[in-house]
Amino acid sequence: MSNAHAPAGEQRSLELDRQQLERIWALPNGWRILSAVNNTVVGYFYIGAAFLFFLLAGLLALLMRTQLALPSNTFLSADTYNQIFTMHGTVMMFLFAVPAVEAMGILLLPQMLGARDLPFPRLGAFAFWAYFVGGLVFFSTLFFDLAPSGGWFMYPPLSNTRYSPDIGADFWLLGIGFIEISAIAGAIEIIVGILRTRAPGMSLDKMPMFAWTMLVFAGMIVFAFPAVILATIMLELERALGWPFFDAAKGGDALLWQHLFWFFGHPEVYIIFLPAAGMVSMIVASMAGTPLIAFNLIVVALIATGFFSFGLWVHHMFTTGLPAMSVSFFSAASMAVAIPSAVQVFAWIATFAAGRLRLATPALFVLGFLFIFTLGGLTGVMVAMVPFDWQAHDTYFIVAHLHYVLIGGMVFPLFAALYYWAPAFSSRALSERLGKWSFWLMFLGFNIAFLPMHLLGLWGMPRRVYTYPAEMGWQTLNLVASAGAFLLAAGVLVFICDLFRNLRPNLASPAGNVWGAGTLEWLENGLYGPRSIPHVESRYPLWQQPDLAKDVAAARFYLPNAPTGLRETIVTSPIEAAPQYLQRLPGPGWTPLFAAIFTAAFFMLLTVKMLLAALACAVLALACILVWVWGSDPEPLGHVQIGGGIDLPTYASGAVSHAWWAVVIVLLVAGSLYLSFVFSYLYLWTVAAQAWSLAIQSGLPSAASAYVGAGLLGLSAACVGVAGKVLARSRTGFAALVLIALLALPAALGLEVAAHWRSGLRPQASGYAALVYLAAVLQLQIVVAVVVTGAYTLTRLAMGRLSASRRVTFDTLALLSYYAAGQGMLGLLLVHGFPRAVS
Amino acid sequence: MIARWLCLLLPVSTSLIGGCGDHQSVLNPAGPEALQLTQLTWLLFGFGTVVLATVVLTVIGAVRGPQPVRTMLASTRMVVSAGIFFPALTLTGLLGYGIWLTRANFANPGEAGILRVVVTGEQWWWRVDYPQGGNGAFATANEIRLPVGRPILFELRSADVIHSFWVPNLAGKVDMIPGRITYARLHADRTGIFRGQCAEFCGGPHALMALEVIVMTQSDFDAWLQNQSRPAIDPQSTSAREGKALFLAAGCGACHAVRGTPASGTIGPDLTHLASRRSVGLDTATMSQASIARFISDGQHVKPGNRMPPFRIFAPDDLSAVAIYLAGLK
């Protein structure tokens, strides 16, 4: 697309185009910046919030290490210490680690992929504000002595009302539950952004490694988080209403929680590690000045890690008395997962050897990461061996292992990334001198703090202990570890000084490509991203397409202007990145912020049992969301020119639409949630089968009620399907069919609940009964979503904003309705069919 | 054995490290099962050290090494051999050993002729039952005595939340889960006193939930067993008799059992032979009249959060009498 220097008239119109882009993408000024939705602004807020939580949880760690520095210390009482270690783990895992890597994705991905923004800017803003507000409220429970104290993993029975009667556990359950929803919203954005908004020509094999890791990261969130969401719903139902999922005396099982929690918990640590590995891949290539060796093999390793990590969770349960065959399987899987990580490590080393590593601060943090993470991975292989784990589990050996892999595997890469990418988002790079000080203090402090803990564990010191007697001989190493922790903190402090002295957030004219890197985020970017969206032909466009940066800046590629006068980005096909349509994006707005505040308020008021106030906030949140959604789905404007002789439609319906993809991902989440429920149902049957035979004897509702229910569900799906066909011809017919569908779904649910209630089954009676009613709770969630979406669809129809050519809203309703019908039928099959099949 | 030598060889003096804490240590095995776990520990440590050293040297070679080394390292073939073949080979070997060791150490609950001890985890103490006592079953608390050289099967339960039974010198840990029974099988091959600790966070003073395992010769153990099966010794002195009367009148028997008296509560530890144990309330509180008195009147300061309320209803003389009585229950 290079042409000769443009004549003067063309120069002037290019300048006008640039001014137009600047106006359209301008940020609101002053405090109104809180309503911004640009990925760069939201990304900055996100990484700032994540870093704040890192510091807060780090302070908690310093308090813990102060208490443990001396034997029988009285600095903290047992209860305070238990709250602090619970919050340290919870805040680090949920409020720092996942949000931090998600933030880096939001900040970097659009520019790295050659897009102007993420596909759902307001969803990203909502995800951030929900996380920030909810996280702050949750953290503040510490100041009121209301923090949870059952550990970050909250095992029942310790976490049920009998042994944790106070409200801290409820704060944990509800607070964490909705912070996870925020993570899922972010994951949707990232998946659709990576698969559908890459620059034209950037086929999957040319996509940067960080985008690959974020894709796997987001996919893992979709399948892993629902398990813990279900577990938190179940535990809260047990605490608030007495539904005995985990109560062995009533046909529940404490191990059910452990299975659900760790099915999430193990992928969680790879969710945290893989994006960090992706950042390392990018930094290594730039610092060595050469493309990554074995790129394709690394991608395969990433995907393999993602898959394997779902098959390891029982290695957290090796001491629970499970059969030898089961634990051996999970031991094998846990060792196998070391192989893809080893592939990445050696690929990075090969890249060092292929280039010439510049030992600037980012490279130092990468080298530190390699040492610490490898050591942590090796202790991981050790604890993957079941007999060794029988000694090491729940001791300071594990504390050492987990910090080596998490601080080594994520924190060090994060610091490398902050030093590396700061010049792209700040008018000044960070200081090399302070960076080196920060690195060495952190590296030495970390090892001094955590290396002795391996020995402490082998010398018998268990985890989660607020003190230890002097007779044990553990005090010297504990004192050394505490000193190391403070040294590590000093390193972080130096980094904070560097931030204050040198970081000057500037998205319009940043310091620039100081490293001579090869990927697109290093183009001259304004608030609107690149001046024009390049046509990509290689994996390292700035290295392999020599005039690219110049041509992008001279507006010689796509979208040098804004054909519709609004914020836009190009939607491309998932594999080949061929342009498909032009998406219009929203500008600043207050609804995501307020929706997030009201959602957070809803969850917190529910926790303190102020039900009316909670309901009011739920209604307000819903109102904000409806206002926000009403403004999306703009009407089709025909075709526009985007440059390069390409013209694209401005609207897409059906499976090509990015909105359709988002809904499908939501349904994958819902499906995972439901499959976790199916697992729980079948699992409790293996533990307490007598409840199932009892159910048959004392009156499972008749099969007739199940058939009628299935019929209603089928009717609902069929009506929606036919409605789609008649939309073009008859608006009344369409509305009538949708209405029937919207009535049939809740009717099916009501019938099911009434049938069980009339048969005398009460959810508090047993684990089995609780599960039957849990099916109804999960069905209720999706039915409410369908009914609200249906009412919204009919409103759009009435206001003339829905038609055969503008039908994204209806496509969304259709997907949700088919899913609701399918989920309902699976539920009926399980609840009515399974007991009959096994008796 | 190896552990002791290594402790001596370590460049830092053992006094600086504070002794190798050997009565609750994985590195000081006192039985064959524990020995296998310790050997595994050293094998894995050796393997890990070799691999880490290799990676460090490789990084140095890649960054600063001579050109021929760097050319060799800068290849997909190196990535595949070091990242796939080498780990696959070594990990498979390790896994095989691990699986064999796992199966060899799994307890068989139905094993015949073995000495059984039932341990129930409670917040925050250990209920210990010997169903095959010398003259009938008996219960004790926080202290387990075993004969040397014989395999023991532990039947592990929980009365409330999840606990974990861990005596590192003798065996790996096994969780105690309400609603389930788990098993540990172990064998001590020398006498001694070994300390264990609850290894699953159980709230409150989890850190203080320790126990002692005292391994004795078979004859000493038989004598102990016989003694424990007998009902409580009658009080020998006037103060002790007073103490017993006060003990019963104050309602202590609602929670604590003293066989041979009306006291038969099972909520708290059995006190029939309290004074035969090495400690009271907390493993670091050596058995004495004073520590008994202290736990009765001020137990919340000894073990904060424990379920026994402080009994300040006794006048000082009365408290001594009760303590004298209990200190006589050998």
Tab-separated table of N, CA and C in Angstrom, chain A residues 593-646:
chain	number	residue	atom	x	y	z
A	593	LEU	N	-20.028	2.630	34.960
A	593	LEU	CA	-19.583	2.927	36.319
A	593	LEU	C	-20.716	2.738	37.307
A	594	PHE	N	-21.886	3.304	36.997
A	594	PHE	CA	-22.997	3.195	37.942
A	594	PHE	C	-23.547	1.778	38.016
A	595	ALA	N	-23.578	1.102	36.884
A	595	ALA	CA	-24.025	-0.293	36.919
A	595	ALA	C	-23.119	-1.098	37.845
A	596	ALA	N	-21.812	-0.823	37.765
A	596	ALA	CA	-20.865	-1.561	38.610
A	596	ALA	C	-21.075	-1.229	40.079
A	597	ILE	N	-21.260	0.060	40.372
A	597	ILE	CA	-21.459	0.450	41.769
A	597	ILE	C	-22.718	-0.192	42.327
A	598	PHE	N	-23.809	-0.159	41.556
A	598	PHE	CA	-25.052	-0.750	42.055
A	598	PHE	C	-24.941	-2.269	42.161
A	599	THR	N	-24.222	-2.905	41.232
A	599	THR	CA	-24.046	-4.349	41.333
A	599	THR	C	-23.251	-4.700	42.587
A	600	ALA	N	-22.160	-3.965	42.809
A	600	ALA	CA	-21.367	-4.210	44.010
A	600	ALA	C	-22.209	-3.978	45.255
A	601	ALA	N	-22.989	-2.900	45.252
A	601	ALA	CA	-23.839	-2.598	46.404
A	601	ALA	C	-24.844	-3.707	46.630
A	602	PHE	N	-25.413	-4.228	45.542
A	602	PHE	CA	-26.376	-5.323	45.659
A	602	PHE	C	-25.756	-6.495	46.414
A	603	PHE	N	-24.558	-6.930	45.976
A	603	PHE	CA	-23.924	-8.083	46.616
A	603	PHE	C	-23.576	-7.803	48.070
A	604	MET	N	-23.085	-6.594	48.345
A	604	MET	CA	-22.686	-6.309	49.722
A	604	MET	C	-23.898	-6.174	50.639
A	605	LEU	N	-24.971	-5.548	50.166
A	605	LEU	CA	-26.177	-5.413	50.990
A	605	LEU	C	-26.814	-6.775	51.234
A	606	LEU	N	-26.719	-7.643	50.225
A	606	LEU	CA	-27.229	-9.006	50.395
A	606	LEU	C	-26.451	-9.711	51.504
A	607	THR	N	-25.146	-9.467	51.553
A	607	THR	CA	-24.317	-10.098	52.571
A	607	THR	C	-24.731	-9.680	53.968
A	608	VAL	N	-25.027	-8.376	54.136
A	608	VAL	CA	-25.442	-7.941	55.475
A	608	VAL	C	-26.940	-8.071	55.673
A	609	LYS	N	-27.583	-8.786	54.775
A	609	LYS	CA	-28.985	-9.157	54.894
A	609	LYS	C	-29.939	-7.971	54.902
A	610	MET	N	-29.542	-6.884	54.253
A	610	MET	CA	-30.480	-5.761	54.094
A	610	MET	C	-31.184	-5.962	52.757
A	611	LEU	N	-32.212	-6.838	52.766
A	611	LEU	CA	-32.740	-7.355	51.513
A	611	LEU	C	-33.437	-6.304	50.659
A	612	LEU	N	-34.198	-5.399	51.290
A	612	LEU	CA	-34.912	-4.406	50.482
A	612	LEU	C	-33.939	-3.469	49.780
A	613	ALA	N	-32.949	-3.015	50.549
A	613	ALA	CA	-31.947	-2.125	49.944
A	613	ALA	C	-31.209	-2.852	48.821
A	614	ALA	N	-30.920	-4.158	49.042
A	614	ALA	CA	-30.229	-4.935	48.008
A	614	ALA	C	-31.081	-5.000	46.753
A	615	LEU	N	-32.368	-5.254	46.957
A	615	LEU	CA	-33.268	-5.352	45.808
A	615	LEU	C	-33.302	-4.028	45.039
A	616	ALA	N	-33.364	-2.917	45.786
A	616	ALA	CA	-33.377	-1.606	45.130
A	616	ALA	C	-32.132	-1.430	44.270
A	617	CYS	N	-30.972	-1.816	44.817
A	617	CYS	CA	-29.730	-1.673	44.050
A	617	CYS	C	-29.721	-2.582	42.832
A	618	ALA	N	-30.320	-3.772	42.983
A	618	ALA	CA	-30.373	-4.679	41.831
A	618	ALA	C	-31.179	-4.046	40.710
A	619	VAL	N	-32.305	-3.438	41.091
A	619	VAL	CA	-33.153	-2.801	40.079
A	619	VAL	C	-32.398	-1.658	39.405
A	620	LEU	N	-31.708	-0.861	40.230
A	620	LEU	CA	-30.948	0.257	39.663
A	620	LEU	C	-29.836	-0.241	38.740
A	621	ALA	N	-29.160	-1.312	39.159
A	621	ALA	CA	-28.091	-1.860	38.317
A	621	ALA	C	-28.669	-2.307	36.982
A	622	LEU	N	-29.787	-3.004	37.056
A	622	LEU	CA	-30.437	-3.481	35.838
A	622	LEU	C	-30.815	-2.310	34.939
A	623	ALA	N	-31.320	-1.251	35.573
A	623	ALA	CA	-31.709	-0.071	34.783
A	623	ALA	C	-30.500	0.508	34.055
A	624	CYS	N	-29.393	0.638	34.777
A	624	CYS	CA	-28.174	1.163	34.137
A	624	CYS	C	-27.752	0.278	32.976
A	625	ILE	N	-27.812	-1.030	33.205
A	625	ILE	CA	-27.375	-1.945	32.150
A	625	ILE	C	-28.291	-1.817	30.939
A	626	LEU	N	-29.597	-1.698	31.178
A	626	LEU	CA	-30.513	-1.585	30.047
A	626	LEU	C	-30.275	-0.289	29.265
A	627	VAL	N	-30.005	0.789	29.999
A	627	VAL	CA	-29.718	2.049	29.310
A	627	VAL	C	-28.463	1.886	28.451
A	628	TRP	N	-27.462	1.277	29.042
A	628	TRP	CA	-26.198	1.060	28.326
A	628	TRP	C	-26.432	0.193	27.078
A	629	VAL	N	-27.159	-0.891	27.254
A	629	VAL	CA	-27.351	-1.796	26.129
A	629	VAL	C	-28.224	-1.145	25.051
A	630	TRP	N	-29.171	-0.331	25.496
A	630	TRP	CA	-30.057	0.338	24.536
A	630	TRP	C	-29.240	1.148	23.535
A	631	GLY	N	-28.141	1.737	24.030
A	631	GLY	CA	-27.307	2.561	23.158
A	631	GLY	C	-26.403	1.761	22.232
A	632	SER	N	-26.359	0.456	22.399
A	632	SER	CA	-25.529	-0.338	21.491
A	632	SER	C	-26.411	-0.823	20.346
A	633	ASP	N	-25.875	-1.632	19.465
A	633	ASP	CA	-26.629	-2.101	18.298
A	633	ASP	C	-27.149	-0.928	17.454
A	634	PRO	N	-26.242	-0.093	16.944
A	634	PRO	CA	-26.663	1.031	16.095
A	634	PRO	C	-27.176	0.515	14.756
A	635	GLU	N	-27.991	1.308	14.061
A	635	GLU	CA	-28.621	0.767	12.856
A	635	GLU	C	-27.626	0.645	11.700
A	636	PRO	N	-27.910	-0.277	10.785
A	636	PRO	CA	-27.013	-0.481	9.648
A	636	PRO	C	-26.916	0.786	8.800
A	637	LEU	N	-25.715	1.115	8.329
A	637	LEU	CA	-25.526	2.310	7.511
A	637	LEU	C	-25.064	1.975	6.108
A	638	GLY	N	-25.288	0.755	5.681
A	638	GLY	CA	-24.802	0.385	4.349
A	638	GLY	C	-23.302	0.157	4.368
A	639	HIS	N	-22.671	0.267	3.202
A	639	HIS	CA	-21.240	-0.019	3.110
A	639	HIS	C	-20.413	1.258	3.168
A	640	VAL	N	-19.203	1.149	3.701
A	640	VAL	CA	-18.299	2.303	3.726
A	640	VAL	C	-16.932	1.871	3.203
A	641	GLN	N	-16.148	2.866	2.794
A	641	GLN	CA	-14.790	2.615	2.318
A	641	GLN	C	-13.833	2.667	3.499
A	642	ILE	N	-12.985	1.645	3.628
A	642	ILE	CA	-12.015	1.721	4.721
A	642	ILE	C	-10.590	1.893	4.227
A	643	GLY	N	-10.452	2.073	2.907
A	643	GLY	CA	-9.105	2.235	2.360
A	643	GLY	C	-8.647	0.942	1.711
A	644	GLY	N	-7.613	1.038	0.892
A	644	GLY	CA	-7.087	-0.140	0.205
A	644	GLY	C	-8.072	-0.712	-0.776
A	645	GLY	N	-9.033	0.087	-1.189
A	645	GLY	CA	-10.017	-0.392	-2.159
A	645	GLY	C	-11.049	-1.324	-1.550
A	646	ILE	N	-11.070	-1.411	-0.214
A	646	ILE	CA	-12.024	-2.330	0.420
A	646	ILE	C	-13.214	-1.543	0.929
